[in-house]
Short mmCIF file of C-alpha atoms and ligand atoms in Angstrom, two decimals:
data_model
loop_
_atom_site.label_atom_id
_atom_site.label_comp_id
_atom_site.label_asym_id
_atom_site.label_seq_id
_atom_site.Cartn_x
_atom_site.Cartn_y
_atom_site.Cartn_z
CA UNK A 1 -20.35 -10.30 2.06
CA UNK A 2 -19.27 -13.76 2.46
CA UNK A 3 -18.51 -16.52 0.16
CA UNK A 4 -20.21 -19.54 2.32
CA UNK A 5 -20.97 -22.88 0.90
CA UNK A 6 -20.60 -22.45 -2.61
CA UNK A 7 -22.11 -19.37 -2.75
CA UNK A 8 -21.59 -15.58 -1.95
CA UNK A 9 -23.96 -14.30 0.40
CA UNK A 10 -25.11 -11.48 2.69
CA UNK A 11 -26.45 -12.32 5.95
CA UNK A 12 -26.81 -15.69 4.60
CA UNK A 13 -28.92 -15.03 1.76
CA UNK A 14 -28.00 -16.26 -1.27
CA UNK A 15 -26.91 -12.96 -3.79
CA UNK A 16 -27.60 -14.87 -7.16
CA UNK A 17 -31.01 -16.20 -5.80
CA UNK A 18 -31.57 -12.77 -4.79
CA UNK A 19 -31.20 -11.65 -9.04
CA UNK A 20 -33.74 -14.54 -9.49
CA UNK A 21 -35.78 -12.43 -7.14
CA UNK A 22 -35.28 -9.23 -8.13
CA UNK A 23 -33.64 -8.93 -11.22
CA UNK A 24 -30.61 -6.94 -11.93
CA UNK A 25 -28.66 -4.13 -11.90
CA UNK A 26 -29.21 -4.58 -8.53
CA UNK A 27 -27.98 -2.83 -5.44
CA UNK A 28 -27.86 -4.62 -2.54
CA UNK A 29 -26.90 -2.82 1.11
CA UNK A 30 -26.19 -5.22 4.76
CA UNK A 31 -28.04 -3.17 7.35
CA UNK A 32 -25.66 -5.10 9.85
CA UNK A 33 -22.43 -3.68 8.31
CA UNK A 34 -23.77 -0.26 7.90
CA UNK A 35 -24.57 -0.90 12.03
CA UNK A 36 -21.50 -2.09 12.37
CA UNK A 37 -19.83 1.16 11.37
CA UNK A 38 -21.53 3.54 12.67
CA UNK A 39 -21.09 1.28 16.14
CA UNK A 40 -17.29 1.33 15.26
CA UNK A 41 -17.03 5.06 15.19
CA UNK A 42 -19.46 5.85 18.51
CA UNK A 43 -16.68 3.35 19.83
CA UNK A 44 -13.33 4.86 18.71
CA UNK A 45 -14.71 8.46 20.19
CA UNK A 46 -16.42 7.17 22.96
CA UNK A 47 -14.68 9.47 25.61
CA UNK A 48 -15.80 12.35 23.84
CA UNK A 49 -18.88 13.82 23.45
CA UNK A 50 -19.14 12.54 19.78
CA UNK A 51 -22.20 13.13 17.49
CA UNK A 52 -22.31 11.31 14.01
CA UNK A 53 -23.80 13.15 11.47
CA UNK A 54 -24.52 10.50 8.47
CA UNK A 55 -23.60 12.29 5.20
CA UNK A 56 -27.22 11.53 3.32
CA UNK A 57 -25.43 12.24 0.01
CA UNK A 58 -23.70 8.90 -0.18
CA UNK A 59 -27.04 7.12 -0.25
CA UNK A 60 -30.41 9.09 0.39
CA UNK A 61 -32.72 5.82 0.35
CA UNK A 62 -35.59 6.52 3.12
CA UNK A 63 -34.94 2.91 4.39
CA UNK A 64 -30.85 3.24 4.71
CA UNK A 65 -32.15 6.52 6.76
CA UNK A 66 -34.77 5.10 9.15
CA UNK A 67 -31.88 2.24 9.95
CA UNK A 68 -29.55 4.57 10.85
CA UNK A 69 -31.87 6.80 12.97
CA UNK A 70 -32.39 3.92 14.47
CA UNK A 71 -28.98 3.18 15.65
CA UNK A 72 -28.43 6.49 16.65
CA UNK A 73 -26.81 8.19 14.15
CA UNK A 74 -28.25 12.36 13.20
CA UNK A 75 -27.79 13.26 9.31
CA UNK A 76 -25.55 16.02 7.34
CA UNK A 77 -27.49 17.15 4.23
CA UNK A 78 -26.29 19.31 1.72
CA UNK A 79 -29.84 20.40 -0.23
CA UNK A 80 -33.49 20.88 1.07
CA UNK A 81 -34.85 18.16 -0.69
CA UNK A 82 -31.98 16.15 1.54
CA UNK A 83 -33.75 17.87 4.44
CA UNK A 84 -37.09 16.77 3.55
CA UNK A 85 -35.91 13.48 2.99
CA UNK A 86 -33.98 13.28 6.56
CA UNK A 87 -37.44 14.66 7.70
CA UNK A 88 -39.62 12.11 5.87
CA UNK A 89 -37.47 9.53 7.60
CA UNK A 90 -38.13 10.74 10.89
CA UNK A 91 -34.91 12.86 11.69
CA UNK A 92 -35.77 15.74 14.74
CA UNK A 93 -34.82 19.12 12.73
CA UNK A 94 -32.41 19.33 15.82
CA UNK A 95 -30.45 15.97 14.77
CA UNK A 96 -30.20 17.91 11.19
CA UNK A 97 -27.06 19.38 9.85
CA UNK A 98 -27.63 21.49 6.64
CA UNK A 99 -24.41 23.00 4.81
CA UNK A 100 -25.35 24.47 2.14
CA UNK A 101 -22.92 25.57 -0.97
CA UNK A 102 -24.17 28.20 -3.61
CA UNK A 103 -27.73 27.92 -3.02
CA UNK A 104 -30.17 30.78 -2.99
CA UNK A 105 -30.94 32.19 0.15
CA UNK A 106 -34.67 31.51 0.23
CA UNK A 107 -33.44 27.80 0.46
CA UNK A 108 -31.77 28.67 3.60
CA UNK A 109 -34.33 30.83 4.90
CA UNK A 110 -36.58 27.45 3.88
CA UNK A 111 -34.24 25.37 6.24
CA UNK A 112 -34.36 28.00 8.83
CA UNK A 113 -38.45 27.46 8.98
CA UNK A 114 -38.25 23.93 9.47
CA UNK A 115 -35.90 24.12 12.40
CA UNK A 116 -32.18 22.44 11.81
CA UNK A 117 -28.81 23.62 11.70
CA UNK A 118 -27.45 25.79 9.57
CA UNK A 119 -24.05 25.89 8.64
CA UNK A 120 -22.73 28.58 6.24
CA UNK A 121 -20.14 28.71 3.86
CA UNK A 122 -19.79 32.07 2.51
CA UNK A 123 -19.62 35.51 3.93
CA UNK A 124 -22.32 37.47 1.66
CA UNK A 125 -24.60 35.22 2.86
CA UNK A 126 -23.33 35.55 6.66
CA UNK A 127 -24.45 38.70 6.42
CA UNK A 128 -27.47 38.14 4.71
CA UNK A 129 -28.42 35.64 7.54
CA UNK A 130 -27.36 38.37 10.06
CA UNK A 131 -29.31 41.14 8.57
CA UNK A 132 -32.49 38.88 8.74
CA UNK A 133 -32.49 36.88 11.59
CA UNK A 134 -29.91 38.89 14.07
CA UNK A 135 -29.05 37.09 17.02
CA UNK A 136 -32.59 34.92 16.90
CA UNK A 137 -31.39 31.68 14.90
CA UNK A 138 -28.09 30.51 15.51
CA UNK A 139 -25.57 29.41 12.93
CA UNK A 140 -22.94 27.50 12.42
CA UNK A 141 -19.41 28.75 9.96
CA UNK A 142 -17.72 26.73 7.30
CA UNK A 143 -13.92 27.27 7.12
CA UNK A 144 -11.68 26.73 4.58
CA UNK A 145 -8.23 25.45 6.01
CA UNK A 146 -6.26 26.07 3.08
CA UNK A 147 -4.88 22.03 3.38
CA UNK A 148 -5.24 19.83 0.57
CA UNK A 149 -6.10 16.55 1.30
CA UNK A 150 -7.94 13.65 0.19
CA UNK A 151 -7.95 10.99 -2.41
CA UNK A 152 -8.53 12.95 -5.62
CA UNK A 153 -9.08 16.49 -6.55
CA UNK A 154 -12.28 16.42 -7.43
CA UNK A 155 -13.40 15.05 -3.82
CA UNK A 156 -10.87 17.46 -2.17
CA UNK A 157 -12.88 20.66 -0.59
CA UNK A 158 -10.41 22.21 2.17
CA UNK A 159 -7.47 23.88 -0.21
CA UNK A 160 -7.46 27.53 -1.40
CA UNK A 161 -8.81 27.17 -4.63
CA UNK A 162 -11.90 25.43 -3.93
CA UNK A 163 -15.64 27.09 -4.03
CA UNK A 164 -16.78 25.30 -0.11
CA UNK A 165 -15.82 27.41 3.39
CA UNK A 166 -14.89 30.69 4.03
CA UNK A 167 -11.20 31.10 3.89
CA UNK A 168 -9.17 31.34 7.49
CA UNK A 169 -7.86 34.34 6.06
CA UNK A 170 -11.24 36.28 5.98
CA UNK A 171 -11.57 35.71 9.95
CA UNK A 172 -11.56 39.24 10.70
CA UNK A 173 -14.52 39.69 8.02
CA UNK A 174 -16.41 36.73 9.84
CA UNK A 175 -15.80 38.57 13.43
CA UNK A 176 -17.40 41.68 11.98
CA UNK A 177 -20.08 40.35 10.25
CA UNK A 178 -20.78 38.35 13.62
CA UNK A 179 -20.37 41.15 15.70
CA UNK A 180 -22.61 43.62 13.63
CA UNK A 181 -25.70 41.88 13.56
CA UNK A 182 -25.14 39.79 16.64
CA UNK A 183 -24.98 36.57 15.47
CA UNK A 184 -25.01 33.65 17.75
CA UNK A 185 -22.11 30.96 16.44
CA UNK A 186 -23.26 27.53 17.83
CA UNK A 187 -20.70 25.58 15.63
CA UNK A 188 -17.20 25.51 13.49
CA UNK A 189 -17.07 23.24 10.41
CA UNK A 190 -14.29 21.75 8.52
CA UNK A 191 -14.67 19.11 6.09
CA UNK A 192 -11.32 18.47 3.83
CA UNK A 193 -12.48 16.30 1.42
CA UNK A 194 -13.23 12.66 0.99
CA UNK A 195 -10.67 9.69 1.45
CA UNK A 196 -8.23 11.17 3.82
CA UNK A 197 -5.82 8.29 5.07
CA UNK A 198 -3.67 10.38 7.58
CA UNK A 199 -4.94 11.22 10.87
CA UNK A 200 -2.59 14.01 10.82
CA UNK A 201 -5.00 16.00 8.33
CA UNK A 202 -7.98 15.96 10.96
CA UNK A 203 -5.32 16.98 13.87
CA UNK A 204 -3.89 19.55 11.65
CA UNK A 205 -8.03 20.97 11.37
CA UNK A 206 -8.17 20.16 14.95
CA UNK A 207 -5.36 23.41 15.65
CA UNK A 208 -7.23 25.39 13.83
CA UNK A 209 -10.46 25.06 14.71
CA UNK A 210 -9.03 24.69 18.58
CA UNK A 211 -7.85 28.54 18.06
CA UNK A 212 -10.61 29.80 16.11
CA UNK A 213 -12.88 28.71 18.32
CA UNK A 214 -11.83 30.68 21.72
CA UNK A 215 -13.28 33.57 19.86
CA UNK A 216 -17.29 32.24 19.68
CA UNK A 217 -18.04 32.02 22.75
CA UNK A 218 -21.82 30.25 21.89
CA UNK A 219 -20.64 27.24 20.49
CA UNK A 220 -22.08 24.20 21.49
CA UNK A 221 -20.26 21.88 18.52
CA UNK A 222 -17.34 21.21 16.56
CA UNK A 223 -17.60 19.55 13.25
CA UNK A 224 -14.45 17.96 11.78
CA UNK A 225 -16.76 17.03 8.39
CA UNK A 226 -15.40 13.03 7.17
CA UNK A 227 -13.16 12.09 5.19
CA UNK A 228 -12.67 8.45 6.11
CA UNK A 229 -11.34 6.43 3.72
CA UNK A 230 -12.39 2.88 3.80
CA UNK A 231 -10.40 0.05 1.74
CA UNK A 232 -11.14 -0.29 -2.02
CA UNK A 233 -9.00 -2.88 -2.84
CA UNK A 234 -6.40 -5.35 -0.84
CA UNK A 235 -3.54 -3.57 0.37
CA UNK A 236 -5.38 0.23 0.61
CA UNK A 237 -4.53 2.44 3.38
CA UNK A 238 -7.09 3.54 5.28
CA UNK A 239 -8.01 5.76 8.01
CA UNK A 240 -7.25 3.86 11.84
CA UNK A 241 -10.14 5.44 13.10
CA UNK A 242 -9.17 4.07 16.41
CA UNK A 243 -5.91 5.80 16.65
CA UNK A 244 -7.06 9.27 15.57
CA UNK A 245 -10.15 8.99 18.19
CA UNK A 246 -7.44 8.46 20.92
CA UNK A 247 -5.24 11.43 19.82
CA UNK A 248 -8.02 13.50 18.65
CA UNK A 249 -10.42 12.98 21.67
CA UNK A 250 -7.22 13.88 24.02
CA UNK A 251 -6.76 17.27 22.28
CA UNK A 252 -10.74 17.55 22.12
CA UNK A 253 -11.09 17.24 25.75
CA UNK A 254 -8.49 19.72 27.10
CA UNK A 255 -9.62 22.18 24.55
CA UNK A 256 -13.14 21.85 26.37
CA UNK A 257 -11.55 22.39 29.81
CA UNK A 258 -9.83 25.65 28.53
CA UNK A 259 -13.06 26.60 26.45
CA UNK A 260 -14.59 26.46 30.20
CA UNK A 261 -17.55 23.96 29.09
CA UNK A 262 -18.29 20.54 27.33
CA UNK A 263 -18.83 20.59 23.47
CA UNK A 264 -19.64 18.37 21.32
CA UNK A 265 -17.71 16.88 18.90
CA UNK A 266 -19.26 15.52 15.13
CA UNK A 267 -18.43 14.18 12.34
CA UNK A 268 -19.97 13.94 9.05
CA UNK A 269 -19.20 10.51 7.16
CA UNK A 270 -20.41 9.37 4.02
CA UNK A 271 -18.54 6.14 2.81
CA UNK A 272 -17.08 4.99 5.90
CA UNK A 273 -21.05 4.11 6.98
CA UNK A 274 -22.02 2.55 3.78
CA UNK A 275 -19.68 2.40 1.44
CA UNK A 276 -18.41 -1.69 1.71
CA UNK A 277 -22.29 -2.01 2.91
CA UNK A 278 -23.18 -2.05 -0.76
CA UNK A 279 -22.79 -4.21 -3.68
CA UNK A 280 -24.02 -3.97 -6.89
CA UNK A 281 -24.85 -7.04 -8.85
CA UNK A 282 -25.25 -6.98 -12.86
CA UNK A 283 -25.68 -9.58 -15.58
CA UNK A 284 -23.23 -10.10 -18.64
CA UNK A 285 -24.60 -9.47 -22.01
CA UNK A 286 -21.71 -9.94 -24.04
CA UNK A 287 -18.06 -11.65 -23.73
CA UNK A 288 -16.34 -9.59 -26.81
CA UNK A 289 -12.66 -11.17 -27.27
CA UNK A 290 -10.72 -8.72 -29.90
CA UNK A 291 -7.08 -9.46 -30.92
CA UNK A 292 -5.74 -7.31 -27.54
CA UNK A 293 -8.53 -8.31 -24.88
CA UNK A 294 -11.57 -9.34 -24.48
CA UNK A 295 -14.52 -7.48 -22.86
CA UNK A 296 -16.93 -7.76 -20.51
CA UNK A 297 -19.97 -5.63 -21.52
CA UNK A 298 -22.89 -5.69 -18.49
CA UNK A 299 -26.60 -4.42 -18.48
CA UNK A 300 -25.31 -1.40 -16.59
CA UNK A 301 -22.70 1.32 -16.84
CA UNK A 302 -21.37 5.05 -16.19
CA UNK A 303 -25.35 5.75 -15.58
CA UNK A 304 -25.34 3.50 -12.03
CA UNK A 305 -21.69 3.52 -11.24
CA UNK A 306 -20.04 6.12 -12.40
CA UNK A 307 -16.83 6.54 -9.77
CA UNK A 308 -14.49 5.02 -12.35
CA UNK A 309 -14.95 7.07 -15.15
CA UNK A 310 -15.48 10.46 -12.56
CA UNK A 311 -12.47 9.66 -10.08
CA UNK A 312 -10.71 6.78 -11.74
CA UNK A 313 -12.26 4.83 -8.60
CA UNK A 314 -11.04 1.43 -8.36
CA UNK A 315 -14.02 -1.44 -7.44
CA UNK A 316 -13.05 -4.85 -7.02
CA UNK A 317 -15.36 -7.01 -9.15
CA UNK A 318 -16.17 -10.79 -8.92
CA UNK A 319 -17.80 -13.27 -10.79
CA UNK A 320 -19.98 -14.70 -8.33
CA UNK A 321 -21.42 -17.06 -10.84
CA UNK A 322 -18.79 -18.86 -11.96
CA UNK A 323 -16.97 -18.67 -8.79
CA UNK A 324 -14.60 -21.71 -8.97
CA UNK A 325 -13.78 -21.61 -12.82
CA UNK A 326 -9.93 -20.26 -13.64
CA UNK A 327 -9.31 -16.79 -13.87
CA UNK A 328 -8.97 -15.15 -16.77
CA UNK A 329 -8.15 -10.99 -17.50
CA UNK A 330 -10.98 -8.80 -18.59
CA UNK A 331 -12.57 -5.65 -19.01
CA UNK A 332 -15.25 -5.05 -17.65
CA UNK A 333 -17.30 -2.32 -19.19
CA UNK A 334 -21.00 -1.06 -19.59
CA UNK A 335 -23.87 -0.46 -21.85
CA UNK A 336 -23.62 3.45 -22.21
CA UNK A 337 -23.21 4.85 -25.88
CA UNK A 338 -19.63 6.34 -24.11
CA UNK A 339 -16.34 4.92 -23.33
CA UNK A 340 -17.48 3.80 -19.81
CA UNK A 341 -14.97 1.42 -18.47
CA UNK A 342 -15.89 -0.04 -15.10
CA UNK A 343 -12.62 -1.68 -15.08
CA UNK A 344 -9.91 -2.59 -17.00
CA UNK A 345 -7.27 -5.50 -16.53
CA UNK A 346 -9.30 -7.63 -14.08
CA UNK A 347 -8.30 -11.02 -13.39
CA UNK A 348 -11.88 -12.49 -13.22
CA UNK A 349 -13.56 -15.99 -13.04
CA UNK A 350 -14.41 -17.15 -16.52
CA UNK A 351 -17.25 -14.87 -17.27
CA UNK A 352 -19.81 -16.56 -19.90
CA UNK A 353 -22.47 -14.53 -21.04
CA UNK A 354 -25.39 -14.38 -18.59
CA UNK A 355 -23.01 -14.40 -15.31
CA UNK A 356 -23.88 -12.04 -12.52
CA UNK A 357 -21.01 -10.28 -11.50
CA UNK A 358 -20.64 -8.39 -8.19
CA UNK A 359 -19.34 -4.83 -7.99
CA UNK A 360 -18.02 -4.11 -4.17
CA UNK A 361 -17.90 -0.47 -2.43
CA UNK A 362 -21.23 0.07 -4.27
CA UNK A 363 -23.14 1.46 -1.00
CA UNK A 364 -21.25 5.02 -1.33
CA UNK A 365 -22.05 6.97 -3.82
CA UNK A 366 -23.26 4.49 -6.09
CA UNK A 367 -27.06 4.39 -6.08
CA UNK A 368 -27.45 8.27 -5.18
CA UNK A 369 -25.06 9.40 -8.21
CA UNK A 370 -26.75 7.10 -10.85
CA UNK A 371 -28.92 8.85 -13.92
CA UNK A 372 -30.92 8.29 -16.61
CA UNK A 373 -28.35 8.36 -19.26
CA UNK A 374 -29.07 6.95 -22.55
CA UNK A 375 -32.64 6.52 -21.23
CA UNK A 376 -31.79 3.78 -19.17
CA UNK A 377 -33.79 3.05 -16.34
CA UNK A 378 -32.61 2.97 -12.50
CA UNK A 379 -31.76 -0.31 -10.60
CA UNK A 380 -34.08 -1.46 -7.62
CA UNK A 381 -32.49 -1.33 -4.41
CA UNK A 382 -32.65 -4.51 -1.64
CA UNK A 383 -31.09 -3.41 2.26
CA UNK A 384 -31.04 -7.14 4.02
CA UNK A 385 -32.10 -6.46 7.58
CA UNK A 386 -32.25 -9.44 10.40
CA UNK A 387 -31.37 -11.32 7.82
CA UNK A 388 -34.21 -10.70 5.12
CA UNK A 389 -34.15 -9.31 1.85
CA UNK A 390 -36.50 -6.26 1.86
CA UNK A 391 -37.03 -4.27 -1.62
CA UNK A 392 -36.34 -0.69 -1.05
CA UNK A 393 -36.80 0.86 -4.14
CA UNK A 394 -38.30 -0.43 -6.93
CA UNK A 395 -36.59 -0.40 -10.27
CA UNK A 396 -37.94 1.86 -12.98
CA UNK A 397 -40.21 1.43 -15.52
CA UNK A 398 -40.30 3.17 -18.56
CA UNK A 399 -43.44 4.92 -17.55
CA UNK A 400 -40.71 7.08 -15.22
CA UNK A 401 -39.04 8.34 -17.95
CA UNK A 402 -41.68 9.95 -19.23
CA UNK A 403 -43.30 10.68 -15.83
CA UNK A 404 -42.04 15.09 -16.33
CA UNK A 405 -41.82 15.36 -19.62
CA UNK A 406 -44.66 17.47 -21.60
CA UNK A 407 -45.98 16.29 -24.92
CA UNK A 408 -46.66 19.15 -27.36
CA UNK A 409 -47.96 18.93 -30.80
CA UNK A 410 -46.27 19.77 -33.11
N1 LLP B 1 -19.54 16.42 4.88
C1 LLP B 1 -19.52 17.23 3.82
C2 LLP B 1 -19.73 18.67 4.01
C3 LLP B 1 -19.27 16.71 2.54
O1 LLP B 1 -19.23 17.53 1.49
C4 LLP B 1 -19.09 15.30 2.38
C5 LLP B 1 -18.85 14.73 1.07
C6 LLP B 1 -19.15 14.49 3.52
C7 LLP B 1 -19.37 15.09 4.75
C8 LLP B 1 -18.99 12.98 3.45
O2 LLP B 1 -17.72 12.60 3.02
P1 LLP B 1 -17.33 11.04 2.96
O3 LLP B 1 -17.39 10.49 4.36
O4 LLP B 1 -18.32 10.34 2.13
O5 LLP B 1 -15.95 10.99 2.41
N2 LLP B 1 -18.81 11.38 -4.82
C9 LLP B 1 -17.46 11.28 -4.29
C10 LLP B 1 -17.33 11.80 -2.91
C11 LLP B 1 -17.82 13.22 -2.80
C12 LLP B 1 -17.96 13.66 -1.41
C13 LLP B 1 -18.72 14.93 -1.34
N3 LLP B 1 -18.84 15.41 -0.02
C14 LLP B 1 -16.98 9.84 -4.39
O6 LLP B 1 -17.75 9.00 -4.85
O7 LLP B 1 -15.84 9.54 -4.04
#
């Protein structure tokens, strides 16, 4: 996103003509960033035998999948309906990654029919999987490090006390279960947790999963999950990806010569694809001055963005309406019946009411975590591709609230 000739635009197209267009809350995605870094990652592990696995989760939209299919990328999915999706879109079952967490086993066994990978996080159900399919269908093992990392604790998935891998400490169980039903290992997993700024965290996985591995000899990946943390606001750290693909592809690579064959290596990211690919744009309904501050209130809230109130997530927010007006501090907050502050102290443009404000880091996240809260209705969704504004999801009508539900008498 640019601000070019008086306006802020994407690919050159105008973002307030595009709320003429389309209305608002809007989310708007560049295709050409989100190609951009997935073309930045090939590049920074280009001397291995890399393998990105886009994390669907951060945003499923058919369209944002087809793009990135397109460019090369395979998908990570975390449900069956993610699978079907990743399907719909024209994903090979082979390009799938499925890692489950908690879900019942006909789900897997559901997975297992269509043909991707599994990768499994728990030892009842390694043996489950071993007792039914033997050494027929290969899988892949989640492991918990035991290392804490990443930017929050809810979004932090490789330290002892959380519910995803199975624990280093229960390798011996793993070998047995492996070696009792003959299980064919074709991958190790690790993913930490999300916004992970050190590259030391992924070469501290790296030793383990280097050691672990000598003992599957059927491997044919390893998965270092994501993690990459992109910049939020001026002045973030954030992950050199270039620096950890020289250190990590070095270790990679001479593990594969001592393995005794070439492996591939993949990783599994989420927001560093589209995360700053995404913007959403919303209109002010109110400017509410009270004798401490004075509020923003927009015609959306917790129920499309809700990464400030879950992780105290920090999105830069501009007033691309008013853009050359003097700045003024506000809060910014939404049009849920709950505290749902979208953020607080902001040095903004003079907002009037009726200005479209921008939201930035919207692509991640955003969109795929929004609800129906307070029986609001979804945005629409625009991806600008070769420079045109396609819609990609319509926004919903209040027929679609209604769509499930059954009407008794009463
Ligand atoms: N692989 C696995 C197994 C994961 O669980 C996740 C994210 C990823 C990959 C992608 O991670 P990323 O590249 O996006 O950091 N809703 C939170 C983030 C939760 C991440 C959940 N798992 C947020 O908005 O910050």
């Amino acid at each position: 996103m640019e601000f070019q000739q008086g306006a802020y635009r994407i690919q050159g197209i105008d973002l307030i003509e595009l709320t003429k267009e389309f209305g608002t809350p809007l989310y708007v995605y560049d295709a050409d960033k989100i190609v951009h870094q997935l073309k930045t990652l090939k590049t920074a592990f280009a001397d291995s035998n890399v393998k990105i696995k886009y994390a669907a989760k951060a945003l499923t939209n058919l369209s944002i999948l087809k793009l990135l299919k397109k460019f090369g990328s395979d998908v990570d999915v975390v449900s069956i309906q993610e699978v079907q999706l990743a399907m719909r879109a024209g994903f090979e079952p082979s390009q799938i990654m499925y890692t489950p967490s908690g879900v019942d086993f006909s789900e897997i066994v559901e997975a297992v029919s269509l043909g991707v990978t599994i990768n499994l996080d728990n030892l009842s159900v390694l043996r489950k999987f071993g007792e039914k399919y033997k050494d027929t269908y290969p899988c892949s093992i989640r492991l918990n490090p035991h290392i804490m990392a990443g930017g929050n604790y809810k979004i932090s998935t490789g330290h002892s006390n959380s519910k995803f891998g199975i624990s280093i400490y229960q390798l011996p169980e793993i070998r047995e279960v492996v070696a009792t039903h003959g299980i064919k290992i074709n991958g190790l997993h690790i993913h930490t947790g999300s916004d992970i700024t050190e590259s030391d965290v992924f070469l501290k996985m790296a030793d383990i999963l280097f050691s672990v591995a000598r003992d599957f000899r059927d491997l044919r990946f390893i998965d270092f999950g994501s993690g990459f943390k992109v910049s939020y606001k001026e002045g973030d750290i954030v992950t050199n990806v270039y620096d950890l693909g020289l250190k990590l592809t070095k270790s990679f690579n001479e593990f594969c010569q001592s393995y005794g064959r070439k492996l591939e290596l993949h990783f599994e990211p989420g927001k560093f694809i589209v995360s700053e690919a995404g913007v959403l744009l919303v209109r002010t309904n109110v400017v509410k001055s009270t004798p401490d501050l004075t509020f923003v209130g927009v015609n959306s809230g917790l129920n499309h963005l809700i990464r400030p109130m879950m992780y105290d997530a920090y999105h830069d927010i501009v007033n691309i309406s008013n853009p050359k007006a003097e700045q003024k501090t506000y809060t910014v907050v939404g049009y849920i019946c709950e505290t749902d502050t979208l953020g607080a102290d902001r040095k903004l443009n003079e907002v009037r009411e009726g200005d479209i404000l921008l939201f930035k880091n919207a692509g991640a996240y955003g969109f795929s975590m929004s609800s129906n809260y307070n029986s609001r209705l979804k945005p629409a969704e625009v991806m600008i591709y070769n420079g045109k504004a396609m819609l990609i999801r319509e926004r919903e009508k209040f027929d679609d609230l209604l769509r499930n539900q059954v009407e008794v008498d009463i």
